[in-house]
Tab-separated table of C-alpha atoms in Angstrom:
chain	number	residue	atom	x	y	z
R	1	MET	CA	0.000	0.000	0.000
R	2	ASP	CA	1.136	3.520	-0.599
R	3	LYS	CA	-0.345	6.998	-0.560
R	4	SER	CA	-2.860	6.289	-3.279
R	5	GLY	CA	-4.280	3.529	-1.099
R	6	ILE	CA	-4.084	0.943	-3.829
R	7	SER	CA	-1.782	-2.056	-3.549
R	8	ASN	CA	0.562	-3.324	-6.243
R	9	GLN	CA	-1.388	-6.580	-6.182
R	10	THR	CA	-4.624	-4.763	-7.065
R	11	LEU	CA	-2.820	-2.805	-9.778
R	12	LYS	CA	-1.559	-6.076	-11.254
R	13	ARG	CA	-5.042	-7.605	-11.298
R	14	LEU	CA	-6.750	-4.649	-12.967
R	15	PRO	CA	-5.330	-5.382	-16.461
R	16	ILE	CA	-6.543	-8.991	-16.042
R	17	TYR	CA	-10.102	-7.838	-15.323
R	18	LEU	CA	-9.914	-5.486	-18.262
R	19	ASN	CA	-8.690	-8.243	-20.531
R	20	TYR	CA	-11.591	-10.436	-19.449
R	21	LEU	CA	-14.210	-7.679	-19.821
R	22	LYS	CA	-13.020	-6.614	-23.265
R	23	GLY	CA	-12.647	-10.207	-24.418
R	24	MET	CA	-16.224	-11.307	-23.645
R	25	SER	CA	-17.848	-12.503	-26.851
R	26	GLU	CA	-21.180	-10.962	-25.915
R	27	GLN	CA	-20.824	-8.062	-23.530
R	28	PRO	CA	-23.700	-8.066	-20.994
R	29	PRO	CA	-25.102	-4.672	-19.910
R	30	ASN	CA	-24.022	-5.339	-16.326
R	31	VAL	CA	-21.300	-7.443	-14.759
R	32	SER	CA	-20.789	-8.335	-11.108
R	33	ALA	CA	-17.669	-9.016	-9.042
R	34	THR	CA	-19.034	-12.545	-8.536
R	35	THR	CA	-19.125	-13.207	-12.276
R	36	ILE	CA	-15.606	-11.887	-12.790
R	37	ALA	CA	-14.251	-13.804	-9.794
R	38	GLN	CA	-15.750	-17.061	-11.041
R	39	ALA	CA	-14.578	-16.581	-14.613
R	40	LEU	CA	-11.017	-15.861	-13.502
R	41	SER	CA	-10.870	-18.279	-10.531
R	42	LEU	CA	-10.120	-15.421	-8.160
R	43	ASN	CA	-11.294	-14.651	-4.661
R	44	GLU	CA	-14.662	-12.887	-4.823
R	45	VAL	CA	-14.053	-10.578	-1.858
R	46	GLN	CA	-10.787	-9.478	-3.415
R	47	VAL	CA	-12.365	-8.764	-6.799
R	48	ARG	CA	-15.183	-6.828	-5.132
R	49	LYS	CA	-12.647	-4.714	-3.222
R	50	ASP	CA	-10.482	-4.145	-6.283
R	51	LEU	CA	-13.419	-2.954	-8.385
R	52	ALA	CA	-14.750	-0.698	-5.631
R	53	SER	CA	-11.357	0.992	-5.432
R	54	VAL	CA	-11.489	2.135	-9.060
R	55	SER	CA	-15.182	2.557	-9.871
R	56	CYS	CA	-18.170	3.801	-7.918
R	57	GLY	CA	-20.671	2.510	-10.480
R	58	GLY	CA	-21.440	-0.763	-8.683
R	59	ARG	CA	-24.951	-1.517	-7.423
R	60	PRO	CA	-25.984	-4.335	-5.080
R	61	LYS	CA	-27.414	-7.405	-6.918
R	62	VAL	CA	-26.842	-5.727	-10.297
R	63	GLY	CA	-23.122	-5.155	-10.522
R	64	TYR	CA	-21.404	-2.575	-12.681
R	65	PRO	CA	-22.553	-1.295	-16.063
R	66	THR	CA	-19.961	-3.143	-18.189
R	67	GLY	CA	-18.981	-0.201	-20.393
R	68	LEU	CA	-18.578	2.108	-17.411
R	69	LEU	CA	-16.430	-0.397	-15.531
R	70	ILE	CA	-14.138	-0.820	-18.545
R	71	ARG	CA	-13.800	2.959	-18.866
R	72	ASP	CA	-13.149	3.407	-15.133
R	73	ILE	CA	-10.422	0.751	-15.070
R	74	GLU	CA	-8.791	2.158	-18.194
R	75	ARG	CA	-8.870	5.668	-16.803
R	76	PHE	CA	-7.508	4.502	-13.461
R	77	LEU	CA	-4.635	2.701	-15.178
R	78	GLY	CA	-3.931	5.778	-17.250
R	79	TYR	CA	-4.611	4.102	-20.605
R	80	ASP	CA	-6.104	7.378	-21.782
R	81	GLU	CA	-2.774	9.139	-21.209
R	82	THR	CA	0.482	8.094	-22.800
R	83	ASN	CA	3.903	7.780	-21.253
R	84	ALA	CA	6.849	7.849	-23.590
R	85	ALA	CA	9.772	5.514	-23.010
R	86	VAL	CA	13.118	4.626	-24.512
R	87	LEU	CA	14.537	1.115	-24.412
R	88	VAL	CA	18.241	0.350	-24.082
R	89	GLY	CA	19.565	-3.030	-25.206
R	90	ALA	CA	18.098	-4.455	-28.411
R	91	GLY	CA	18.894	-8.116	-27.773
R	92	ASN	CA	16.178	-10.778	-27.852
R	93	LEU	CA	14.249	-9.460	-24.874
R	94	GLY	CA	14.637	-5.835	-25.983
R	95	ARG	CA	13.351	-6.723	-29.434
R	96	ALA	CA	10.421	-8.597	-27.898
R	97	LEU	CA	9.425	-5.502	-25.928
R	98	LEU	CA	9.951	-3.166	-28.906
R	99	SER	CA	7.685	-5.398	-30.998
R	100	TYR	CA	4.968	-5.938	-28.406
R	101	GLN	CA	1.818	-4.283	-29.736
R	102	GLY	CA	0.002	-4.389	-26.415
R	103	PHE	CA	1.971	-1.566	-24.787
R	104	ALA	CA	0.671	1.201	-27.061
R	105	GLN	CA	-2.948	0.384	-26.158
R	106	ARG	CA	-1.944	0.545	-22.512
R	107	GLY	CA	-0.439	3.972	-22.477
R	108	LEU	CA	3.218	3.136	-23.128
R	109	ASP	CA	4.836	4.467	-26.260
R	110	ILE	CA	8.382	3.149	-26.720
R	111	VAL	CA	9.703	5.853	-29.024
R	112	ALA	CA	12.997	4.157	-29.875
R	113	GLY	CA	15.502	1.489	-28.928
R	114	PHE	CA	19.216	2.066	-28.344
R	115	ASP	CA	22.045	-0.407	-28.601
R	116	ILE	CA	25.822	-0.314	-28.608
R	117	ARG	CA	25.736	-2.410	-31.745
R	118	ALA	CA	23.183	-0.240	-33.550
R	119	GLU	CA	24.068	0.366	-37.169
R	120	ALA	CA	24.211	3.712	-38.907
R	121	GLU	CA	21.057	3.036	-40.921
R	122	ALA	CA	19.065	2.395	-37.695
R	123	PRO	CA	17.074	-0.746	-38.590
R	124	LEU	CA	13.408	-0.981	-37.636
R	125	VAL	CA	12.376	-3.509	-34.968
R	126	GLY	CA	8.619	-3.804	-34.491
R	127	GLY	CA	8.299	-0.483	-36.277
R	128	LYS	CA	10.782	1.253	-33.957
R	129	ARG	CA	14.250	2.558	-34.795
R	130	VAL	CA	17.238	1.118	-32.974
R	131	LEU	CA	19.703	3.991	-32.578
R	132	PRO	CA	23.334	4.109	-31.398
R	133	MET	CA	23.991	4.875	-27.712
R	134	GLU	CA	25.474	8.267	-28.590
R	135	ALA	CA	21.972	9.473	-29.464
R	136	LEU	CA	20.413	8.394	-26.136
R	137	GLU	CA	20.960	11.472	-24.020
R	138	GLY	CA	19.889	13.882	-26.750
R	139	VAL	CA	16.654	12.027	-27.496
R	140	VAL	CA	15.674	11.674	-23.823
R	141	ARG	CA	16.376	15.349	-23.097
R	142	LEU	CA	14.785	16.716	-26.242
R	143	MET	CA	11.610	14.656	-25.970
R	144	LYS	CA	11.508	14.824	-22.138
R	145	ILE	CA	11.102	11.038	-21.989
R	146	PRO	CA	10.020	9.982	-18.480
R	147	ILE	CA	10.688	6.221	-18.662
R	148	GLY	CA	13.813	4.226	-19.480
R	149	ILE	CA	13.585	0.473	-20.077
R	150	ILE	CA	16.796	-1.469	-19.445
R	151	THR	CA	17.287	-4.761	-21.293
R	152	VAL	CA	21.090	-4.854	-21.426
R	153	PRO	CA	23.240	-7.580	-19.785
R	154	SER	CA	23.769	-7.255	-16.005
R	155	GLN	CA	27.274	-5.867	-16.187
R	156	ALA	CA	26.163	-2.919	-18.351
R	157	ALA	CA	22.951	-2.114	-16.481
R	158	GLN	CA	24.239	0.363	-13.875
R	159	GLN	CA	26.086	2.424	-16.456
R	160	VAL	CA	23.022	2.584	-18.711
R	161	CYS	CA	20.896	3.475	-15.697
R	162	ASP	CA	23.264	6.360	-14.821
R	163	GLN	CA	23.060	7.643	-18.398
R	164	LEU	CA	19.258	7.521	-18.366
R	165	VAL	CA	19.065	9.292	-14.995
R	166	ALA	CA	21.563	11.943	-16.126
R	167	ALA	CA	19.425	12.549	-19.210
R	168	GLY	CA	16.373	13.097	-17.023
R	169	VAL	CA	14.174	9.985	-16.886
R	170	ARG	CA	11.980	9.662	-13.807
R	171	ALA	CA	11.357	5.924	-13.859
R	172	ILE	CA	13.414	2.884	-14.788
R	173	TRP	CA	11.860	-0.426	-15.827
R	174	ASN	CA	14.755	-2.773	-15.200
R	175	PHE	CA	14.949	-6.239	-16.779
R	176	ALA	CA	18.594	-6.870	-15.809
R	177	PRO	CA	19.030	-9.087	-12.726
R	178	VAL	CA	20.902	-6.452	-10.701
R	179	ALA	CA	19.932	-3.955	-8.017
R	180	LEU	CA	20.344	-0.503	-9.551
R	181	ARG	CA	21.440	2.542	-7.568
R	182	VAL	CA	19.364	5.620	-8.373
R	183	PRO	CA	18.771	9.007	-6.718
R	184	PRO	CA	15.581	9.263	-4.619
R	185	HIS	CA	13.586	11.150	-7.289
R	186	VAL	CA	13.789	8.160	-9.664
R	187	LEU	CA	11.487	5.144	-9.444
R	188	VAL	CA	12.832	1.686	-10.231
R	189	GLN	CA	10.707	-1.289	-11.060
R	190	ASN	CA	12.592	-4.555	-11.330
R	191	GLU	CA	11.462	-7.314	-13.656
R	192	SER	CA	13.926	-10.094	-13.220
R	193	MET	CA	13.165	-13.336	-15.038
R	194	VAL	CA	15.916	-14.990	-13.059
R	195	SER	CA	14.370	-13.872	-9.769
R	196	SER	CA	10.944	-15.076	-10.883
R	197	LEU	CA	12.441	-18.361	-11.948
R	198	ALA	CA	13.958	-18.723	-8.456
R	199	VAL	CA	10.482	-18.396	-6.922
R	200	LEU	CA	8.923	-20.826	-9.388
R	201	SER	CA	11.636	-23.482	-8.971
R	202	LYS	CA	11.573	-23.306	-5.190
R	203	ARG	CA	7.788	-23.525	-4.955
R	204	LEU	CA	7.737	-26.445	-7.370
R	205	SER	CA	10.387	-28.395	-5.474
R	206	GLU	CA	8.525	-27.783	-2.200
R	207	LYS	CA	5.305	-28.991	-3.760
R	208	LEU	CA	6.904	-32.134	-5.118
R	209	SER	CA	8.697	-32.984	-1.868
R	210	GLU	CA	5.490	-32.455	0.130
R	211	GLU	CA	3.776	-34.974	-2.086
R	212	GLU	CA	6.613	-37.464	-1.783
R	213	SER	CA	6.451	-37.243	1.996
R	214	GLY	CA	2.707	-37.821	1.771
R	215	LEU	CA	1.669	-34.464	3.204
Y	1	MET	CA	5.398	-16.759	3.605
Y	2	ASP	CA	4.618	-20.372	3.108
Y	3	LYS	CA	5.547	-23.681	4.682
Y	4	SER	CA	9.243	-23.347	3.898
Y	5	GLY	CA	9.248	-20.138	5.913
Y	6	ILE	CA	10.833	-18.121	3.155
Y	7	SER	CA	9.006	-15.291	1.451
Y	8	ASN	CA	8.784	-14.702	-2.283
Y	9	GLN	CA	10.512	-11.367	-1.720
Y	10	THR	CA	13.515	-13.109	-0.156
Y	11	LEU	CA	13.549	-15.662	-2.971
Y	12	LYS	CA	13.612	-12.838	-5.494
Y	13	ARG	CA	16.531	-11.123	-3.763
Y	14	LEU	CA	18.713	-14.229	-3.497
Y	15	PRO	CA	19.674	-14.261	-7.207
Y	16	ILE	CA	20.627	-10.573	-6.860
Y	17	TYR	CA	22.998	-11.331	-3.975
Y	18	LEU	CA	24.440	-14.213	-5.943
Y	19	ASN	CA	24.961	-12.034	-8.968
Y	20	TYR	CA	26.799	-9.485	-6.819
Y	21	LEU	CA	28.955	-12.097	-5.057
Y	22	LYS	CA	29.956	-13.867	-8.241
Y	23	GLY	CA	30.545	-10.603	-10.064
Y	24	MET	CA	33.041	-9.145	-7.561
Y	25	SER	CA	36.322	-8.470	-9.331
Y	26	GLU	CA	38.372	-9.602	-6.331
Y	27	GLN	CA	36.475	-11.997	-4.126
Y	28	PRO	CA	37.307	-11.334	-0.439
Y	29	PRO	CA	37.583	-14.360	1.911
Y	30	ASN	CA	34.634	-13.080	3.940
Y	31	VAL	CA	31.655	-10.901	3.166
Y	32	SER	CA	29.138	-9.355	5.544
Y	33	ALA	CA	25.458	-8.498	5.190
Y	34	THR	CA	26.468	-4.853	5.719
Y	35	THR	CA	28.808	-4.910	2.709
Y	36	ILE	CA	26.184	-6.524	0.482
Y	37	ALA	CA	23.448	-4.165	1.662
Y	38	GLN	CA	25.597	-1.105	0.949
Y	39	ALA	CA	26.730	-2.331	-2.452
Y	40	LEU	CA	23.169	-3.056	-3.538
Y	41	SER	CA	21.451	-0.143	-1.755
Y	42	LEU	CA	19.277	-2.539	0.200
Y	43	ASN	CA	18.110	-2.554	3.789
Y	44	GLU	CA	20.790	-4.103	5.967
Y	45	VAL	CA	18.405	-5.823	8.391
Y	46	GLN	CA	16.621	-7.405	5.458
Y	47	VAL	CA	19.843	-8.661	3.873
Y	48	ARG	CA	21.008	-10.063	7.213
Y	49	LYS	CA	17.720	-11.921	7.610
Y	50	ASP	CA	17.751	-13.205	4.037
Y	51	LEU	CA	21.280	-14.587	4.361
Y	52	ALA	CA	20.573	-16.184	7.735
Y	53	SER	CA	17.618	-18.012	6.220
Y	54	VAL	CA	19.796	-19.822	3.664
Y	55	SER	CA	23.222	-20.158	5.291
Y	56	CYS	CA	24.405	-20.813	8.814
Y	57	GLY	CA	28.015	-19.872	8.034
Y	58	GLY	CA	27.757	-16.256	9.269
Y	59	ARG	CA	29.893	-15.067	12.193
Y	60	PRO	CA	29.522	-11.781	14.109
Y	61	LYS	CA	31.946	-9.025	12.922
Y	62	VAL	CA	33.374	-11.362	10.257
Y	63	GLY	CA	30.474	-12.208	7.994
Y	64	TYR	CA	30.213	-15.259	5.774
Y	65	PRO	CA	33.042	-17.093	4.048
Y	66	THR	CA	32.331	-15.856	0.499
Y	67	GLY	CA	32.660	-19.210	-1.245
Y	68	LEU	CA	30.436	-20.935	1.291
Y	69	LEU	CA	27.762	-18.241	1.010
Y	70	ILE	CA	27.723	-18.555	-2.778
Y	71	ARG	CA	27.395	-22.339	-2.506
Y	72	ASP	CA	24.643	-22.111	0.116
Y	73	ILE	CA	22.579	-19.672	-1.944
Y	74	GLU	CA	23.024	-21.754	-5.097
Y	75	ARG	CA	22.045	-24.915	-3.278
Y	76	PHE	CA	19.036	-23.222	-1.696
Y	77	LEU	CA	17.861	-21.974	-5.076
Y	78	GLY	CA	18.310	-25.440	-6.537
Y	79	TYR	CA	20.949	-24.388	-9.082
Y	80	ASP	CA	22.633	-27.728	-8.510
Y	81	GLU	CA	19.510	-29.550	-9.682
Y	82	THR	CA	17.905	-29.060	-13.059
Y	83	ASN	CA	14.255	-28.664	-13.935
Y	84	ALA	CA	13.272	-29.355	-17.492
Y	85	ALA	CA	10.718	-27.144	-19.223
Y	86	VAL	CA	8.976	-26.758	-22.526
Y	87	LEU	CA	7.990	-23.403	-23.959
Y	88	VAL	CA	4.862	-22.836	-26.036
Y	89	GLY	CA	4.673	-19.816	-28.346
Y	90	ALA	CA	7.825	-18.933	-30.269
Y	91	GLY	CA	7.048	-15.266	-30.923
Y	92	ASN	CA	9.455	-12.518	-29.895
Y	93	LEU	CA	9.158	-13.107	-26.160
Y	94	GLY	CA	9.271	-16.886	-26.573
Y	95	ARG	CA	12.405	-16.610	-28.689
Y	96	ALA	CA	13.969	-14.284	-26.114
Y	97	LEU	CA	13.415	-16.888	-23.396
Y	98	LEU	CA	14.604	-19.769	-25.606
Y	99	SER	CA	17.801	-17.853	-26.330
Y	100	TYR	CA	18.510	-16.669	-22.793
Y	101	GLN	CA	21.726	-18.350	-21.664
Y	102	GLY	CA	21.221	-17.474	-17.999
Y	103	PHE	CA	18.489	-20.061	-17.338
Y	104	ALA	CA	20.711	-23.121	-17.827
Y	105	GLN	CA	23.144	-21.923	-15.134
Y	106	ARG	CA	20.169	-21.450	-12.836
Y	107	GLY	CA	18.738	-24.906	-13.064
Y	108	LEU	CA	16.203	-24.427	-15.875
Y	109	ASP	CA	16.666	-26.426	-19.036
Y	110	ILE	CA	14.170	-25.455	-21.740
Y	111	VAL	CA	14.292	-28.615	-23.817
Y	112	ALA	CA	12.260	-27.330	-26.771
Y	113	GLY	CA	9.851	-24.701	-27.997
Y	114	PHE	CA	6.475	-25.379	-29.619
Y	115	ASP	CA	4.507	-23.188	-31.966
Y	116	ILE	CA	1.451	-23.523	-34.176
Y	117	ARG	CA	3.520	-22.068	-36.997
Y	118	ALA	CA	6.503	-24.379	-36.506
Y	119	GLU	CA	7.877	-25.721	-39.729
Y	120	ALA	CA	8.577	-29.346	-40.528
Y	121	GLU	CA	12.360	-28.847	-40.384
Y	122	ALA	CA	12.098	-27.465	-36.810
Y	123	PRO	CA	14.413	-24.437	-36.936
Y	124	LEU	CA	16.822	-23.785	-34.067
Y	125	VAL	CA	16.228	-20.753	-31.838
Y	126	GLY	CA	19.010	-20.136	-29.324
Y	127	GLY	CA	20.128	-23.713	-29.907
Y	128	LYS	CA	16.625	-25.130	-29.215
Y	129	ARG	CA	14.260	-26.772	-31.671
Y	130	VAL	CA	10.856	-25.210	-32.277
Y	131	LEU	CA	8.459	-28.101	-32.874
Y	132	PRO	CA	4.844	-28.220	-34.076
Y	133	MET	CA	2.089	-28.307	-31.427
Y	134	GLU	CA	1.181	-31.878	-32.340
Y	135	ALA	CA	4.449	-33.015	-30.722
Y	136	LEU	CA	3.808	-31.212	-27.395
Y	137	GLU	CA	1.928	-33.852	-25.463
Y	138	GLY	CA	4.239	-36.665	-26.515
Y	139	VAL	CA	7.417	-34.796	-25.541
Y	140	VAL	CA	6.049	-33.689	-22.148
Y	141	ARG	CA	4.829	-37.194	-21.293
Y	142	LEU	CA	7.874	-39.041	-22.559
Y	143	MET	CA	10.403	-36.772	-20.861
Y	144	LYS	CA	8.212	-36.209	-17.770
Y	145	ILE	CA	8.703	-32.434	-18.144
Y	146	PRO	CA	7.565	-30.670	-14.938
Y	147	ILE	CA	7.376	-27.048	-16.206
Y	148	GLY	CA	5.457	-25.452	-19.057
Y	149	ILE	CA	6.237	-21.890	-20.113
Y	150	ILE	CA	3.401	-20.072	-21.892
Y	151	THR	CA	4.305	-17.227	-24.254
Y	152	VAL	CA	1.331	-17.403	-26.631
Y	153	PRO	CA	-1.196	-14.564	-27.139
Y	154	SER	CA	-3.880	-14.185	-24.415
Y	155	GLN	CA	-6.686	-15.797	-26.370
Y	156	ALA	CA	-4.704	-19.022	-26.841
Y	157	ALA	CA	-3.258	-19.252	-23.328
Y	158	GLN	CA	-5.985	-21.258	-21.559
Y	159	GLN	CA	-6.083	-23.889	-24.289
Y	160	VAL	CA	-2.304	-24.278	-24.214
Y	161	CYS	CA	-2.425	-24.443	-20.421
Y	162	ASP	CA	-5.024	-27.237	-20.588
Y	163	GLN	CA	-2.831	-29.171	-23.020
Y	164	LEU	CA	0.216	-28.804	-20.776
Y	165	VAL	CA	-1.734	-29.875	-17.694
Y	166	ALA	CA	-3.241	-32.853	-19.545
Y	167	ALA	CA	0.259	-33.898	-20.586
Y	168	GLY	CA	1.390	-33.829	-16.957
Y	169	VAL	CA	3.275	-30.610	-16.150
Y	170	ARG	CA	3.246	-29.578	-12.488
Y	171	ALA	CA	4.009	-25.886	-12.886
Y	172	ILE	CA	3.096	-23.225	-15.412
Y	173	TRP	CA	5.169	-20.087	-15.936
Y	174	ASN	CA	2.614	-17.850	-17.605
Y	175	PHE	CA	3.615	-14.774	-19.611
Y	176	ALA	CA	0.141	-14.197	-21.133
Y	177	PRO	CA	-1.889	-11.473	-19.390
Y	178	VAL	CA	-4.752	-13.767	-18.403
Y	179	ALA	CA	-5.714	-15.644	-15.260
Y	180	LEU	CA	-5.356	-19.333	-16.037
Y	181	ARG	CA	-7.611	-22.012	-14.551
Y	182	VAL	CA	-5.646	-25.055	-13.360
Y	183	PRO	CA	-6.371	-28.006	-11.067
Y	184	PRO	CA	-5.054	-27.666	-7.489
Y	185	HIS	CA	-2.001	-29.886	-8.039
Y	186	VAL	CA	-0.570	-27.444	-10.602
Y	187	LEU	CA	1.348	-24.287	-9.638
Y	188	VAL	CA	0.947	-21.140	-11.711
Y	189	GLN	CA	3.349	-18.239	-11.684
Y	190	ASN	CA	2.187	-15.218	-13.638
Y	191	GLU	CA	4.626	-12.890	-15.309
Y	192	SER	CA	2.567	-10.242	-16.973
Y	193	MET	CA	4.462	-7.369	-18.568
Y	194	VAL	CA	1.183	-5.540	-18.943
Y	195	SER	CA	0.427	-5.919	-15.236
Y	196	SER	CA	3.917	-4.730	-14.325
Y	197	LEU	CA	3.538	-1.809	-16.664
Y	198	ALA	CA	0.292	-0.887	-14.887
Y	199	VAL	CA	2.159	-0.695	-11.574
Y	200	LEU	CA	5.016	1.313	-13.055
Y	201	SER	CA	2.754	3.842	-14.830
Y	202	LYS	CA	0.577	4.391	-11.784
Y	203	ARG	CA	3.506	4.871	-9.412
Y	204	LEU	CA	5.134	7.284	-11.842
Y	205	SER	CA	2.008	9.381	-12.281
Y	206	GLU	CA	1.550	9.521	-8.504
Y	207	LYS	CA	5.146	10.629	-8.056
Y	208	LEU	CA	4.840	13.336	-10.677
Y	209	SER	CA	1.554	14.669	-9.329
Y	210	GLU	CA	2.917	14.737	-5.771
Y	211	GLU	CA	5.765	16.893	-6.987
Y	212	GLU	CA	3.449	19.208	-8.886
Y	213	SER	CA	1.345	19.702	-5.786
Y	214	GLY	CA	4.532	20.484	-3.856
Y	215	LEU	CA	4.388	17.498	-1.494
């Protein structure tokens, strides 16, 4: 929980609700927390609480007008605004993020990629230019880009982070498995596959050993 | 927290410590929680607690023998064992994961990728074959693969999940932004970029509006 009173866990579930609501083959006029919870195998109390924190259109026994709920979630998540970002490190993961069409609909516009191996002709990846590192600071400053996405190898991540911070970004989305040092005015969100894998592997081995021991 | 008494947050930090320890240019004979906390800008009490939960080699004022600490963390994370996995969906993200060299060192062996558009000659991606979907069930059953990684588009994810579960996987690492329905004996770990982006965007907009309002 933080000042806005909404937890990261709620924030992470909101795009899932949205995906469900927008993906319904026939959109009903109203939808209840119960329906959503059942469809997504989630806890009903949790869904009810999540929805109430972003929309005040819910009515007992009726639920939320579907269109209104979609609009309220989208507005809450800021899909009606757009944040610009640059991405540094156009390896496989970087290229996957540059090519991912879903970000634009969700308020993230990756304006360009940067890579130490970028060529002079700046090839297009997913419709985005991959520019040489020398251009990074100028682009970030000129366009007042608030977000830097780091998809370089671990050993290069801190240096890239320093360059992004020096150029003025206010948030770093970090995919390198290292803890970055940033000044207090910069947000860091870490997205480490290796860290997630550690959680998955450990939970799986616990589950399997519980079963072996007959628990 | 769960039965093993270790939180997901601790599990996620362990690979970061390991990365720091193994990346030191000159490895000292001993290393303390204080040193690690300072180097990684983390809370010292937290680091101390994390290390104590995986290694009993720490001594007051001295710290941990560096080599022992590395071995204890690796053993705890299961890097000395290997879990096999299959990956379904060889788009950009799928190819990024297939090509990522870091997984093998961390106990995850992705034995093959599968894709509805796989060609008969099964091209190599990052040294792995991408096979047609028809081969999925047979490979998972035959090799008793415990982990399925889902990197297909949202609308295909549940069907792929059902196929993986039917073939016998015990854990799903899900990169599609949907809530998957699985039977209770199957673990799901969700890794939604879109959900993470929602958290990042919201936190950034809060930070910026706090500053505007002079808080």
